[in-house]
Amino acid sequence: MDRPLVKHAHAQCHVLLKVEGADTEFDVGGRRVALTDESAVLINAWEHHSYVHRADQPPTIILAMYIEPAWLGAFRGNWEASAGPDFFPHPGGAITPQIRRQVGETAEAMVQAPGDAAAHERLIGRLMVSIIERLAPWREVQPSLRVRAKATRAPDRRIARALALLRENPAGIDSMDWLARECGLSRAHFFRLFEADTGISPRVYLNTQRVERAVQAVANETRSFSAISHDLGFSVPAHFSRFFHDHAGSSPSVFRDVSALRDTA
């Protein structure tokens, strides 16, 4: 990381661990959280966050893990709760020397043998077990009734329509004003209801849908970046490249080159 990342969110919980370089920090839900040799940054699903990078700061190599709930649930059934809010009660926490060693081993394996996905998965699995056992209240089989009620409450029907439109065709969203009208709401009322139901703004949700599709297309397809840009609703390929870098941390070309190592090693 050698430049900031804009405010964004993910459908998965997100764990950030420093591999080497300068200590740095992230903004998680409006709180500054340090990322150091002794501490991790922990981000819950759909929690907005951004990377804070000073212009004079040296680069930092970060192990960033986006954890699918079903995969995590294979270790312990109640860990599928990572898809909900408050899986991590705090946005940061101190790591042990054992976790620090596991971070180094995992990063080393990814660099030295980028195509060995089975080995990577074993190492990441062990690392996640160590992190969750230390930093998440995983022994609580279920959250409180209040939290469960909030998590299972259906969104306002108008917001449910907006979510469906955003998921089905993010490239077709002309503007937030258009989306609000489609839902029968004023812009201000739409934004208030959307954030009350989801915890994030409709713009951040839209960008999440676009970046997830962009990452999959850049990493797994051979289409040109211009074609991918057009399909995602960007009028100019340069705008797509900037969007990708601001959300994924690298240019599309670098991301594709690194992803190719996974398949050719």
Tab-separated table of C-alpha atoms in Angstrom:
chain	number	residue	atom	x	y	z
A	1	MET	CA	0.000	0.000	0.000
A	2	ASP	CA	1.470	3.311	-1.112
A	3	ARG	CA	-1.649	5.462	-1.519
A	4	PRO	CA	-5.032	5.888	0.235
A	5	LEU	CA	-8.142	3.807	-0.371
A	6	VAL	CA	-11.526	5.511	-0.481
A	7	LYS	CA	-14.353	4.687	1.908
A	8	HIS	CA	-15.828	1.311	0.932
A	9	ALA	CA	-17.370	-1.867	2.358
A	10	HIS	CA	-17.517	-5.613	1.702
A	11	ALA	CA	-20.147	-8.303	2.107
A	12	GLN	CA	-17.579	-10.380	4.027
A	13	CYS	CA	-15.749	-9.717	7.269
A	14	HIS	CA	-12.270	-8.442	6.615
A	15	VAL	CA	-8.990	-8.964	8.501
A	16	LEU	CA	-5.886	-6.848	7.879
A	17	LEU	CA	-2.441	-7.845	9.120
A	18	LYS	CA	0.859	-6.095	8.571
A	19	VAL	CA	3.533	-8.179	6.822
A	20	GLU	CA	6.318	-5.611	6.667
A	21	GLY	CA	7.025	-1.930	6.163
A	22	ALA	CA	5.760	1.112	8.007
A	23	ASP	CA	3.107	1.041	10.701
A	24	THR	CA	-0.069	2.559	9.347
A	25	GLU	CA	-3.768	2.960	10.117
A	26	PHE	CA	-7.267	2.535	8.750
A	27	ASP	CA	-10.495	4.387	9.380
A	28	VAL	CA	-13.120	1.819	10.436
A	29	GLY	CA	-16.618	3.110	10.997
A	30	GLY	CA	-15.238	6.566	11.731
A	31	ARG	CA	-12.534	5.374	14.148
A	32	ARG	CA	-8.779	5.435	13.464
A	33	VAL	CA	-7.318	1.958	14.012
A	34	ALA	CA	-3.582	1.245	14.011
A	35	LEU	CA	-2.039	-1.561	11.963
A	36	THR	CA	1.325	-2.575	13.433
A	37	ASP	CA	3.486	-5.632	14.092
A	38	GLU	CA	1.525	-6.143	17.309
A	39	SER	CA	-2.027	-5.288	16.208
A	40	ALA	CA	-4.582	-6.260	13.552
A	41	VAL	CA	-7.433	-4.318	11.968
A	42	LEU	CA	-10.801	-6.121	12.119
A	43	ILE	CA	-13.726	-5.066	9.933
A	44	ASN	CA	-17.220	-6.535	10.072
A	45	ALA	CA	-19.348	-7.265	7.017
A	46	TRP	CA	-20.790	-4.070	5.482
A	47	GLU	CA	-18.778	-1.862	7.817
A	48	HIS	CA	-17.399	1.119	5.920
A	49	HIS	CA	-13.650	1.677	6.093
A	50	SER	CA	-10.806	3.412	4.278
A	51	TYR	CA	-7.029	3.345	4.239
A	52	VAL	CA	-5.256	6.413	5.605
A	53	HIS	CA	-1.898	6.982	3.876
A	54	ARG	CA	0.319	10.014	4.342
A	55	ALA	CA	2.242	11.298	1.339
A	56	ASP	CA	5.594	10.998	3.141
A	57	GLN	CA	4.897	7.521	4.528
A	58	PRO	CA	6.865	4.503	3.232
A	59	PRO	CA	4.843	1.654	1.682
A	60	THR	CA	3.335	-1.109	3.807
A	61	ILE	CA	2.796	-4.732	2.753
A	62	ILE	CA	-0.527	-5.930	4.144
A	63	LEU	CA	-2.104	-9.391	4.247
A	64	ALA	CA	-5.777	-8.591	3.577
A	65	MET	CA	-8.258	-11.444	3.971
A	66	TYR	CA	-11.896	-11.335	2.863
A	67	ILE	CA	-13.515	-14.288	4.610
A	68	GLU	CA	-16.569	-16.036	3.150
A	69	PRO	CA	-18.972	-17.043	5.971
A	70	ALA	CA	-19.656	-20.533	4.583
A	71	TRP	CA	-15.912	-21.273	4.405
A	72	LEU	CA	-15.432	-20.050	7.959
A	73	GLY	CA	-18.430	-22.075	9.120
A	74	ALA	CA	-16.625	-25.276	8.103
A	75	PHE	CA	-14.308	-24.755	11.096
A	76	ARG	CA	-17.105	-24.106	13.587
A	77	GLY	CA	-20.762	-23.824	12.645
A	78	ASN	CA	-21.470	-20.617	14.525
A	79	TRP	CA	-18.608	-18.841	12.728
A	80	GLU	CA	-20.989	-18.312	9.808
A	81	ALA	CA	-22.165	-15.425	11.991
A	82	SER	CA	-19.229	-13.534	10.474
A	83	ALA	CA	-21.712	-12.419	7.810
A	84	GLY	CA	-23.546	-10.324	10.380
A	85	PRO	CA	-22.724	-7.192	12.351
A	86	ASP	CA	-20.576	-7.219	15.488
A	87	PHE	CA	-18.774	-10.511	14.781
A	88	PHE	CA	-15.671	-8.606	15.810
A	89	PRO	CA	-16.639	-6.488	18.827
A	90	HIS	CA	-13.744	-4.065	18.285
A	91	PRO	CA	-12.139	-2.754	15.061
A	92	GLY	CA	-8.648	-3.681	16.217
A	93	GLY	CA	-6.834	-5.901	18.653
A	94	ALA	CA	-3.439	-7.081	19.856
A	95	ILE	CA	-2.042	-10.197	18.179
A	96	THR	CA	0.135	-12.856	19.767
A	97	PRO	CA	3.667	-13.854	18.726
A	98	GLN	CA	2.130	-17.044	17.318
A	99	ILE	CA	-0.202	-15.042	15.057
A	100	ARG	CA	2.720	-12.861	14.007
A	101	ARG	CA	4.666	-15.988	12.951
A	102	GLN	CA	1.629	-17.308	11.070
A	103	VAL	CA	1.302	-14.023	9.165
A	104	GLY	CA	4.928	-14.311	8.043
A	105	GLU	CA	4.548	-17.967	7.035
A	106	THR	CA	1.360	-17.269	5.054
A	107	ALA	CA	2.788	-14.256	3.223
A	108	GLU	CA	6.009	-16.141	2.452
A	109	ALA	CA	4.077	-19.076	0.974
A	110	MET	CA	2.014	-16.750	-1.223
A	111	VAL	CA	5.150	-15.093	-2.598
A	112	GLN	CA	7.268	-18.215	-2.999
A	113	ALA	CA	4.542	-20.551	-4.321
A	114	PRO	CA	1.713	-18.393	-5.703
A	115	GLY	CA	0.058	-21.352	-7.436
A	116	ASP	CA	-0.192	-23.607	-4.371
A	117	ALA	CA	-3.772	-22.717	-3.448
A	118	ALA	CA	-4.206	-25.777	-1.211
A	119	ALA	CA	-1.236	-24.794	0.949
A	120	HIS	CA	-2.446	-21.191	1.100
A	121	GLU	CA	-5.884	-22.302	2.253
A	122	ARG	CA	-4.432	-24.465	5.014
A	123	LEU	CA	-2.260	-21.607	6.264
A	124	ILE	CA	-5.079	-19.054	6.057
A	125	GLY	CA	-7.408	-21.458	7.873
A	126	ARG	CA	-4.970	-21.874	10.755
A	127	LEU	CA	-4.365	-18.133	10.866
A	128	MET	CA	-8.085	-17.336	10.971
A	129	VAL	CA	-8.661	-19.863	13.762
A	130	SER	CA	-5.930	-18.165	15.798
A	131	ILE	CA	-7.357	-14.692	15.141
A	132	ILE	CA	-10.974	-15.563	15.902
A	133	GLU	CA	-10.151	-17.516	19.042
A	134	ARG	CA	-8.277	-14.477	20.334
A	135	LEU	CA	-10.264	-11.511	18.995
A	136	ALA	CA	-13.891	-12.621	18.471
A	137	PRO	CA	-16.430	-13.838	21.082
A	138	TRP	CA	-16.856	-17.083	19.122
A	139	ARG	CA	-18.040	-19.126	22.109
A	140	GLU	CA	-21.307	-17.193	22.062
A	141	VAL	CA	-23.384	-19.493	19.893
A	142	GLN	CA	-25.919	-16.762	19.139
A	143	PRO	CA	-25.979	-13.012	19.712
A	144	SER	CA	-28.536	-11.419	21.975
A	145	LEU	CA	-32.222	-11.352	21.037
A	146	ARG	CA	-31.950	-7.613	20.376
A	147	VAL	CA	-29.071	-8.061	17.911
A	148	ARG	CA	-30.734	-11.060	16.243
A	149	ALA	CA	-33.976	-9.136	15.801
A	150	LYS	CA	-32.136	-6.236	14.204
A	151	ALA	CA	-30.137	-8.554	11.913
A	152	THR	CA	-33.210	-10.493	10.730
A	153	ARG	CA	-35.620	-7.559	10.358
A	154	ALA	CA	-36.669	-7.149	6.752
A	155	PRO	CA	-35.712	-3.787	5.228
A	156	ASP	CA	-38.293	-1.226	4.219
A	157	ARG	CA	-39.917	-2.491	1.005
A	158	ARG	CA	-38.670	0.559	-0.898
A	159	ILE	CA	-35.115	-0.048	0.281
A	160	ALA	CA	-35.511	-3.737	-0.587
A	161	ARG	CA	-36.334	-2.640	-4.141
A	162	ALA	CA	-33.255	-0.402	-4.209
A	163	LEU	CA	-31.035	-3.256	-3.008
A	164	ALA	CA	-32.420	-5.530	-5.708
A	165	LEU	CA	-31.766	-2.929	-8.422
A	166	LEU	CA	-28.225	-2.336	-7.165
A	167	ARG	CA	-27.417	-6.055	-7.079
A	168	GLU	CA	-29.043	-6.980	-10.374
A	169	ASN	CA	-27.541	-4.297	-12.592
A	170	PRO	CA	-25.129	-1.857	-10.938
A	171	ALA	CA	-24.105	-0.535	-14.355
A	172	GLY	CA	-27.700	0.501	-15.016
A	173	ILE	CA	-27.949	2.890	-12.061
A	174	ASP	CA	-27.985	6.294	-13.740
A	175	SER	CA	-27.723	8.308	-10.514
A	176	MET	CA	-28.782	8.280	-6.890
A	177	ASP	CA	-31.593	10.698	-7.787
A	178	TRP	CA	-32.891	8.190	-10.371
A	179	LEU	CA	-32.688	5.337	-7.849
A	180	ALA	CA	-34.573	7.354	-5.241
A	181	ARG	CA	-37.340	8.126	-7.767
A	182	GLU	CA	-37.568	4.435	-8.735
A	183	CYS	CA	-38.215	3.699	-5.064
A	184	GLY	CA	-40.796	6.457	-4.713
A	185	LEU	CA	-38.742	8.556	-2.325
A	186	SER	CA	-37.112	11.948	-2.208
A	187	ARG	CA	-33.310	11.846	-2.317
A	188	ALA	CA	-32.928	12.914	1.319
A	189	HIS	CA	-35.524	10.449	2.628
A	190	PHE	CA	-34.046	7.664	0.480
A	191	PHE	CA	-30.551	8.210	1.877
A	192	ARG	CA	-31.840	8.274	5.473
A	193	LEU	CA	-33.847	5.063	5.070
A	194	PHE	CA	-31.072	3.274	3.183
A	195	GLU	CA	-28.430	4.027	5.808
A	196	ALA	CA	-30.827	3.136	8.632
A	197	ASP	CA	-31.493	-0.286	7.072
A	198	THR	CA	-28.000	-1.156	5.829
A	199	GLY	CA	-25.552	0.937	7.841
A	200	ILE	CA	-23.912	2.325	4.702
A	201	SER	CA	-24.812	4.842	2.014
A	202	PRO	CA	-26.353	3.749	-1.300
A	203	ARG	CA	-23.247	5.032	-3.110
A	204	VAL	CA	-20.947	2.829	-1.032
A	205	TYR	CA	-23.268	-0.146	-1.637
A	206	LEU	CA	-23.254	0.519	-5.384
A	207	ASN	CA	-19.477	0.771	-5.446
A	208	THR	CA	-19.240	-2.522	-3.529
A	209	GLN	CA	-21.281	-4.265	-6.223
A	210	ARG	CA	-19.157	-2.732	-8.972
A	211	VAL	CA	-15.791	-3.505	-7.404
A	212	GLU	CA	-16.730	-7.135	-6.670
A	213	ARG	CA	-17.648	-7.623	-10.329
A	214	ALA	CA	-14.534	-5.743	-11.423
A	215	VAL	CA	-12.211	-7.900	-9.311
A	216	GLN	CA	-13.763	-11.112	-10.654
A	217	ALA	CA	-13.540	-9.918	-14.253
A	218	VAL	CA	-9.971	-8.601	-14.017
A	219	ALA	CA	-8.674	-11.698	-12.215
A	220	ASN	CA	-10.546	-14.440	-14.080
A	221	GLU	CA	-11.270	-13.154	-17.587
A	222	THR	CA	-9.165	-12.182	-20.590
A	223	ARG	CA	-11.409	-9.359	-21.806
A	224	SER	CA	-9.859	-5.948	-22.247
A	225	PHE	CA	-10.153	-3.448	-19.424
A	226	SER	CA	-12.060	-1.212	-21.822
A	227	ALA	CA	-14.723	-3.905	-22.283
A	228	ILE	CA	-14.950	-4.537	-18.539
A	229	SER	CA	-15.161	-0.790	-17.939
A	230	HIS	CA	-18.063	-0.463	-20.393
A	231	ASP	CA	-19.983	-3.384	-18.858
A	232	LEU	CA	-19.699	-1.840	-15.402
A	233	GLY	CA	-21.084	1.494	-16.577
A	234	PHE	CA	-17.929	3.616	-16.799
A	235	SER	CA	-17.996	6.076	-19.666
A	236	VAL	CA	-14.191	6.354	-19.857
A	237	PRO	CA	-11.706	3.485	-19.212
A	238	ALA	CA	-9.452	5.853	-17.239
A	239	HIS	CA	-12.302	6.384	-14.765
A	240	PHE	CA	-12.539	2.614	-14.296
A	241	SER	CA	-8.777	2.319	-13.697
A	242	ARG	CA	-8.895	5.040	-11.052
A	243	PHE	CA	-11.973	3.478	-9.427
A	244	PHE	CA	-10.276	0.066	-9.328
A	245	HIS	CA	-7.080	1.449	-7.801
A	246	ASP	CA	-8.989	3.463	-5.211
A	247	HIS	CA	-10.970	0.395	-4.075
A	248	ALA	CA	-8.662	-2.589	-4.683
A	249	GLY	CA	-5.284	-1.027	-3.963
A	250	SER	CA	-3.629	-1.609	-7.342
A	251	SER	CA	-4.176	-0.905	-11.013
A	252	PRO	CA	-6.213	-3.454	-13.019
A	253	SER	CA	-3.105	-4.449	-15.005
A	254	VAL	CA	-1.031	-5.194	-11.900
A	255	PHE	CA	-3.942	-7.050	-10.317
A	256	ARG	CA	-4.344	-9.232	-13.417
A	257	ASP	CA	-0.606	-9.929	-13.642
A	258	VAL	CA	-0.436	-11.033	-10.018
A	259	SER	CA	-3.590	-13.125	-10.369
A	260	ALA	CA	-2.016	-14.888	-13.363
A	261	LEU	CA	0.812	-16.116	-11.120
A	262	ARG	CA	-1.768	-18.174	-9.236
A	263	ASP	CA	-2.642	-20.040	-12.436
A	264	THR	CA	0.813	-20.448	-14.000
A	265	ALA	CA	2.989	-21.303	-11.001
